[in-house]
Amino acid sequence: MLAPLLKEDLERAGKQADLWLGHQLLPEAVSDIGPDDVLVFVDASLEKYPEGFSLKPVQPDKRTNPGLNIHSFGPPWFLALLGNLGMRYRDAWALSVSGEAFDFGDGLTDACSDRSKKAREAFREKFC
């Protein structure tokens, strides 16, 4: 998995990093976020990115009441929830890696592993 490797990279660079892992992004993940935190949402995507991954800023969902649909609860909704709760954070980013096989399995395909390595390098350049 990519997210634990990114946490290790941040810690090696002398930065504090917390990790929340889940199959879905859940509202409970807001509990430990503080005003100095940089949030990085890491996920596999059905989208085929030209470089094999995408690293871009995320903005909150601007709808006043987007509702809670756990299957569409993504980073923009999560950031809106933080705002609705009066919680602050410094910045938010999404790191998405193009996936190719989403069946149950024990590991990444070779191609996805290569894309994850490229995404990790881009993350290190930006944050470490």
N, CA, C and O of each residue as an XYZ file, in Angstrom:
512
protein
N       0.827     -1.178      0.000
C       0.000      0.000      0.000
C       0.876      1.248      0.000
O       1.953      1.271      0.597
N       0.404      2.260     -0.666
C       1.166      3.489     -0.853
C       1.149      4.401      0.368
O       2.189      4.956      0.723
N       0.022      4.572      1.010
C      -0.101      5.537      2.109
C       0.903      5.293      3.244
O       1.516      6.255      3.705
N       1.101      4.058      3.715
C       2.100      3.862      4.779
C       3.522      4.240      4.334
O       4.320      4.707      5.147
N       3.835      4.042      3.057
C       5.157      4.438      2.553
C       5.311      5.954      2.566
O       6.392      6.467      2.857
N       4.240      6.668      2.253
C       4.282      8.127      2.274
C       4.478      8.633      3.700
O       5.205      9.600      3.928
N       3.830      7.979      4.648
C       4.005      8.333      6.062
C       5.472      8.151      6.460
O       6.043      9.022      7.117
N       6.083      7.040      6.075
C       7.495      6.798      6.366
C       8.370      7.877      5.743
O       9.310      8.353      6.379
N       8.072      8.269      4.505
C       8.845      9.311      3.832
C       8.774     10.631      4.598
O       9.787     11.307      4.775
N       7.587     10.989      5.046
C       7.423     12.226      5.808
C       8.206     12.177      7.118
O       8.874     13.143      7.487
N       8.119     11.056      7.811
C       8.826     10.924      9.084
C      10.339     10.955      8.881
O      11.053     11.540      9.696
N      10.840     10.340      7.816
C      12.274     10.408      7.504
C      12.717     11.838      7.222
O      13.870     12.197      7.463
N      11.794     12.657      6.708
C      12.080     14.061      6.414
C      11.909     14.935      7.662
O      12.020     16.159      7.586
N      11.636     14.294      8.818
C      11.505     15.024     10.069
C      10.140     15.638     10.305
O      10.000     16.540     11.131
N       9.138     15.163      9.594
C       7.784     15.701      9.741
C       6.905     14.703     10.475
O       7.064     13.491     10.332
N       5.984     15.224     11.254
C       5.029     14.360     11.938
C       3.947     13.953     10.960
O       3.472     14.774     10.174
N       3.557     12.694     11.003
C       2.535     12.200     10.087
C       1.637     11.209     10.815
O       2.118     10.324     11.522
N       0.348     11.365     10.640
C      -0.630     10.409     11.143
C      -1.288      9.759      9.936
O      -1.385     10.361      8.867
N      -1.731      8.545     10.116
C      -2.300      7.784      9.011
C      -3.651      7.230      9.422
O      -3.790      6.625     10.485
N      -4.634      7.439      8.583
C      -5.955      6.832      8.768
C      -6.186      5.969      7.545
O      -6.187      6.466      6.419
N      -6.381      4.681      7.761
C      -6.607      3.741      6.664
C      -8.038      3.227      6.709
O      -8.572      2.937      7.780
N      -8.646      3.119      5.551
C      -9.978      2.556      5.478
C     -10.318      2.226      4.040
O      -9.730      2.782      3.113
N     -11.260      1.328      3.853
C     -11.717      0.993      2.506
C     -12.561      2.114      1.924
O     -12.650      2.281      0.708
N     -13.177      2.879      2.817
C     -13.970      4.041      2.432
C     -13.594      5.178      3.366
O     -13.229      4.952      4.520
N     -13.685      6.390      2.864
C     -13.484      7.560      3.711
C     -14.732      7.724      4.569
O     -15.844      7.780      4.044
N     -14.554      7.801      5.880
C     -15.686      7.870      6.804
C     -15.640      9.160      7.622
O     -14.565      9.718      7.842
N     -16.796      9.630      8.070
C     -16.834     10.855      8.871
C     -15.983     10.778     10.137
O     -15.479     11.802     10.600
N     -15.816      9.592     10.698
C     -15.028      9.435     11.928
C     -13.577      9.876     11.761
O     -12.897     10.144     12.752
N     -13.103      9.951     10.540
C     -11.711     10.328     10.294
C     -11.429     11.792     10.625
O     -10.266     12.194     10.658
N     -12.454     12.593     10.870
C     -12.235     14.011     11.168
C     -11.713     14.244     12.577
O     -11.226     15.336     12.869
N     -11.795     13.265     13.452
C     -11.602     13.478     14.882
C     -10.257     14.073     15.291
O     -10.216     14.843     16.251
N      -9.175     13.761     14.621
C      -7.863     14.210     15.083
C      -7.224     15.268     14.187
O      -6.010     15.462     14.246
N      -7.999     15.946     13.373
C      -7.434     16.921     12.441
C      -7.316     18.276     13.118
O      -8.232     18.735     13.800
N      -6.151     18.911     12.911
C      -5.897     20.206     13.522
C      -5.586     21.274     12.496
O      -5.393     20.965     11.320
N      -5.535     22.539     12.927
C      -5.392     23.665     12.003
C      -4.070     23.701     11.240
O      -3.986     24.362     10.205
N      -3.047     23.017     11.715
C      -1.759     23.011     11.020
C      -1.576     21.801     10.120
O      -0.526     21.643      9.497
N      -2.577     20.955     10.047
C      -2.462     19.702      9.294
C      -2.607     19.903      7.789
O      -3.427     20.691      7.317
N      -1.793     19.170      7.064
C      -1.938     19.048      5.618
C      -2.531     17.662      5.390
O      -1.951     16.653      5.789
N      -3.679     17.628      4.751
C      -4.370     16.363      4.509
C      -4.016     15.855      3.116
O      -4.030     16.613      2.147
N      -3.702     14.578      3.027
C      -3.415     13.958      1.736
C      -4.292     12.723      1.625
O      -4.159     11.778      2.402
N      -5.183     12.743      0.657
C      -6.087     11.628      0.398
C      -5.451     10.776     -0.691
O      -5.203     11.263     -1.795
N      -5.183      9.502     -0.390
C      -4.515      8.592     -1.327
C      -5.506      7.515     -1.727
O      -6.155      6.895     -0.884
N      -5.610      7.304     -3.053
C      -6.604      6.345     -3.512
C      -6.225      5.807     -4.883
O      -5.471      6.439     -5.623
N      -6.753      4.641     -5.212
C      -6.680      4.112     -6.577
C      -7.878      4.669     -7.337
O      -8.932      4.915     -6.751
N      -7.715      4.862     -8.620
C      -8.764      5.484     -9.420
C      -9.024      4.692    -10.692
O      -8.130      4.050    -11.244
N     -10.270      4.752    -11.140
C     -10.611      4.183    -12.443
C     -10.106      5.077    -13.576
O      -9.935      4.625    -14.709
N      -9.872      6.344    -13.256
C      -9.418      7.292    -14.274
C      -7.992      6.968    -14.718
O      -7.138      6.607    -13.908
N      -7.761      7.101    -15.994
C      -6.429      6.842    -16.560
C      -5.709      8.177    -16.707
O      -5.984      8.932    -17.640
N      -4.799      8.469    -15.802
C      -4.045      9.719    -15.831
C      -2.860      9.575    -16.779
O      -2.260      8.503    -16.852
N      -2.511     10.641    -17.509
C      -1.395     10.569    -18.461
C      -0.085     10.088    -17.830
O       0.661      9.333    -18.453
N       0.197     10.522    -16.600
C       1.436     10.110    -15.932
C       1.239      8.851    -15.081
O       2.186      8.350    -14.474
N       0.006      8.346    -15.042
C      -0.295      7.175    -14.235
C      -0.795      7.528    -12.846
O      -1.212      6.652    -12.088
N      -0.754      8.809    -12.514
C      -1.230      9.275    -11.214
C      -1.573     10.756    -11.332
O      -1.239     11.413    -12.317
N      -2.248     11.265    -10.303
C      -2.584     12.682    -10.228
C      -2.335     13.154     -8.801
O      -2.754     12.503     -7.845
N      -1.654     14.285     -8.661
C      -1.435     14.921     -7.365
C      -1.926     16.349     -7.503
O      -1.300     17.171     -8.172
N      -3.064     16.642     -6.858
C      -3.646     17.978     -7.030
C      -4.332     18.434     -5.747
O      -4.739     17.618     -4.919
N      -4.453     19.756     -5.597
C      -5.157     20.286     -4.419
C      -6.633     19.902     -4.444
O      -7.217     19.696     -5.508
N      -7.221     19.809     -3.262
C      -8.641     19.489     -3.128
C      -9.317     20.657     -2.417
O      -8.783     21.206     -1.453
N     -10.485     21.023     -2.901
C     -11.290     22.079     -2.292
C     -12.561     21.466     -1.705
O     -13.028     20.429     -2.177
N     -13.123     22.110     -0.669
C     -14.371     21.583     -0.095
C     -15.534     21.687     -1.067
O     -15.557     22.560     -1.935
N     -16.484     20.800     -0.917
C     -17.733     20.839     -1.673
C     -18.491     22.075     -1.211
O     -18.758     22.218     -0.017
N     -18.841     22.963     -2.119
C     -19.454     24.242     -1.762
C     -20.962     24.172     -1.518
O     -21.563     25.160     -1.096
N     -21.574     23.026     -1.776
C     -23.010     22.919     -1.507
C     -23.251     23.086     -0.013
O     -22.470     22.590      0.799
N     -24.319     23.776      0.358
C     -24.557     24.057      1.770
C     -24.871     22.804      2.579
O     -24.483     22.722      3.744
N     -25.551     21.841      2.004
C     -25.855     20.608      2.703
C     -25.769     19.455      1.712
O     -26.790     19.027      1.173
N     -24.556     18.944      1.463
C     -24.419     17.900      0.459
C     -25.042     16.565      0.866
O     -25.172     15.671      0.030
N     -25.429     16.415      2.130
C     -26.026     15.151      2.575
C     -24.965     14.098      2.806
O     -23.826     14.252      2.366
N     -25.320     13.051      3.477
C     -24.374     11.989      3.771
C     -24.762     10.744      2.993
O     -25.712     10.043      3.338
N     -24.012     10.490      1.946
C     -24.150      9.267      1.174
C     -22.795      8.592      1.248
O     -21.868      8.971      0.532
N     -22.677      7.612      2.095
C     -21.388      7.011      2.413
C     -20.654      6.506      1.172
O     -19.428      6.404      1.192
N     -21.366      6.189      0.102
C     -20.712      5.679     -1.098
C     -20.136      6.785     -1.967
O     -19.334      6.510     -2.860
N     -20.528      8.025     -1.725
C     -19.954      9.133     -2.492
C     -19.250     10.120     -1.577
O     -19.025     11.270     -1.955
N     -18.907      9.685     -0.392
C     -18.240     10.515      0.596
C     -16.766     10.589      0.222
O     -15.980      9.716      0.591
N     -16.395     11.634     -0.510
C     -15.026     11.774     -0.964
C     -14.349     12.970     -0.325
O     -14.938     13.633      0.529
N     -13.112     13.256     -0.728
C     -12.364     14.364     -0.130
C     -13.088     15.717     -0.136
O     -13.060     16.397      0.890
N     -13.737     16.150     -1.231
C     -14.427     17.447     -1.157
C     -15.539     17.474     -0.103
O     -15.719     18.480      0.584
N     -16.277     16.381      0.024
C     -17.325     16.305      1.035
C     -16.698     16.308      2.425
O     -17.192     16.980      3.330
N     -15.630     15.569      2.591
C     -14.920     15.483      3.868
C     -14.472     16.873      4.316
O     -14.630     17.229      5.484
N     -13.915     17.656      3.394
C     -13.459     19.008      3.723
C     -14.639     19.907      4.081
O     -14.528     20.748      4.972
N     -15.763     19.737      3.394
C     -16.969     20.505      3.733
C     -17.445     20.134      5.138
O     -17.865     21.004      5.901
N     -17.380     18.860      5.478
C     -17.764     18.417      6.814
C     -16.882     19.089      7.858
O     -17.384     19.560      8.878
N     -15.586     19.138      7.621
C     -14.686     19.824      8.553
C     -15.119     21.276      8.750
O     -15.174     21.770      9.876
N     -15.426     21.949      7.645
C     -15.876     23.334      7.730
C     -17.177     23.467      8.501
O     -17.324     24.377      9.317
N     -18.125     22.567      8.251
C     -19.409     22.600      8.953
C     -19.244     22.371     10.450
O     -20.044     22.854     11.251
N     -18.199     21.632     10.822
C     -17.928     21.362     12.232
C     -17.048     22.435     12.866
O     -16.732     22.365     14.054
N     -16.656     23.428     12.069
C     -15.791     24.491     12.579
C     -14.343     24.064     12.750
O     -13.584     24.714     13.468
N     -13.957     22.980     12.100
C     -12.586     22.480     12.200
C     -11.760     23.054     11.050
O     -12.252     23.224      9.934
N     -10.516     23.343     11.344
C      -9.643     23.936     10.345
C      -8.495     22.983     10.022
O      -8.148     22.108     10.815
N      -7.922     23.175      8.845
C      -6.751     22.432      8.389
C      -5.968     23.397      7.505
O      -6.519     24.388      7.025
N      -4.706     23.115      7.291
C      -3.879     24.037      6.504
C      -4.082     23.873      5.008
O      -4.253     24.862      4.296
N      -4.067     22.641      4.523
C      -4.112     22.391      3.086
C      -4.614     20.973      2.855
O      -4.563     20.138      3.758
N      -5.100     20.696      1.646
C      -5.586     19.356      1.326
C      -5.208     18.991     -0.106
O      -5.300     19.812     -1.019
N      -4.785     17.755     -0.280
C      -4.333     17.242     -1.571
C      -4.924     15.860     -1.810
O      -5.240     15.137     -0.865
N      -5.070     15.505     -3.075
C      -5.487     14.159     -3.467
C      -4.392     13.549     -4.326
O      -3.956     14.145     -5.311
N      -3.956     12.365     -3.949
C      -2.996     11.599     -4.733
C      -3.723     10.354     -5.213
O      -4.004      9.444     -4.432
N      -4.025     10.323     -6.506
C      -4.763      9.205     -7.098
C      -3.873      8.476     -8.088
O      -3.212      9.099     -8.920
N      -3.860      7.178     -7.994
C      -3.069      6.334     -8.894
C      -4.040      5.564     -9.787
O      -5.006      4.972     -9.305
N      -3.773      5.581    -11.085
C      -4.622      4.831    -12.020
C      -4.534      3.343    -11.709
O      -3.449      2.761    -11.688
N      -5.684      2.745    -11.469
C      -5.738      1.315    -11.223
C      -6.141      0.591    -12.495
O      -6.531      1.214    -13.482
N      -6.044     -0.713    -12.461
C      -6.443     -1.471    -13.642
C      -7.228     -2.723    -13.288
O      -8.046     -3.181    -14.086
N      -6.999     -3.279    -12.120
C      -7.717     -4.479    -11.694
C      -8.182     -4.252    -10.260
O      -7.366     -4.115     -9.349
N      -9.492     -4.213    -10.067
C     -10.041     -3.931     -8.746
C     -10.686     -5.159     -8.114
O     -11.516     -5.041     -7.213
N     -10.302     -6.325     -8.589
C     -10.782     -7.561     -8.003
C     -10.035     -7.798     -6.691
O      -9.032     -7.142     -6.410
N     -10.535     -8.742     -5.892
C      -9.823     -9.105     -4.677
C      -8.521     -9.769     -5.065
O      -8.473    -10.573     -5.996
N      -7.462     -9.428     -4.343
C      -6.155    -10.016     -4.630
C      -5.170     -9.682     -3.535
O      -5.498     -8.985     -2.575
N      -3.962    -10.184     -3.687
C      -2.947    -10.023     -2.658
C      -1.961     -8.894     -2.924
O      -1.144     -8.586     -2.056
N      -2.010     -8.278     -4.077
C      -1.024     -7.244     -4.349
C      -1.378     -6.438     -5.578
O      -2.443     -6.596     -6.176
N      -0.451     -5.571     -5.932
C      -0.629     -4.719     -7.102
C      -0.108     -5.417     -8.349
O       0.786     -6.260     -8.274
N      -0.671     -5.061     -9.488
C      -0.095     -5.531    -10.746
C       1.247     -4.825    -10.926
O       1.502     -3.814    -10.272
N       2.087     -5.333    -11.782
C       3.381     -4.702    -12.028
C       3.203     -3.272    -12.535
O       3.927     -2.370    -12.115
N       2.242     -3.064    -13.437
C       2.010     -1.732    -13.989
C       1.546     -0.761    -12.906
O       1.992      0.386    -12.865
N       0.657     -1.214    -12.037
C       0.165     -0.347    -10.961
C       1.274     -0.068     -9.947
O       1.355      1.030     -9.396
N       2.110     -1.043     -9.707
C       3.251     -0.844     -8.817
C       4.183      0.235     -9.375
O       4.680      1.073     -8.623
N       4.419      0.217    -10.675
C       5.253      1.246    -11.312
C       4.615      2.625    -11.185
O       5.305      3.602    -10.897
N       3.314      2.710    -11.394
C       2.611      3.997    -11.253
C       2.673      4.494     -9.812
O       2.826      5.691     -9.573
N       2.554      3.575     -8.852
C       2.638      3.950     -7.437
C       4.017      4.490     -7.091
O       4.140      5.435     -6.313
N       5.048      3.897     -7.664
C       6.420      4.393     -7.427
C       6.580      5.803     -7.973
O       7.203      6.642     -7.323
N       6.039      6.080     -9.140
C       6.099      7.426     -9.719
C       5.317      8.414     -8.860
O       5.760      9.542     -8.645
N       4.156      7.989     -8.372
C       3.347      8.851     -7.509
C       4.099      9.156     -6.215
O       4.056     10.283     -5.723
N       4.777      8.171     -5.674
C       5.557      8.368     -4.447
C       6.685      9.363     -4.678
O       6.948     10.211     -3.825
N       7.345      9.267     -5.807
C       8.422     10.213     -6.122
C       7.873     11.647     -6.214
O       8.483     12.583     -5.695
N       6.738     11.809     -6.865
C       6.125     13.138     -6.977
C       5.713     13.666     -5.601
O       5.868     14.853     -5.316
N       5.195     12.793     -4.764
C       4.824     13.177     -3.403
C       6.061     13.650     -2.633
O       6.021     14.689     -1.974
N       7.147     12.899     -2.716
C       8.376     13.283     -2.009
C       8.882     14.642     -2.460
O       9.313     15.452     -1.639
N       8.833     14.895     -3.760
C       9.271     16.186     -4.285
C       8.425     17.335     -3.723
O       8.943     18.417     -3.444
N       7.151     17.096     -3.563
C       6.227     18.137     -3.098
C       6.276     18.335     -1.594
O       6.251     19.473     -1.124
N       6.345     17.263     -0.834
C       6.145     17.346      0.617
C       7.360     17.043      1.479
O       7.358     17.349      2.671
N       8.381     16.457      0.910
C       9.551     16.086      1.747
C      10.687     16.988      1.383
O      11.774     16.870      1.949
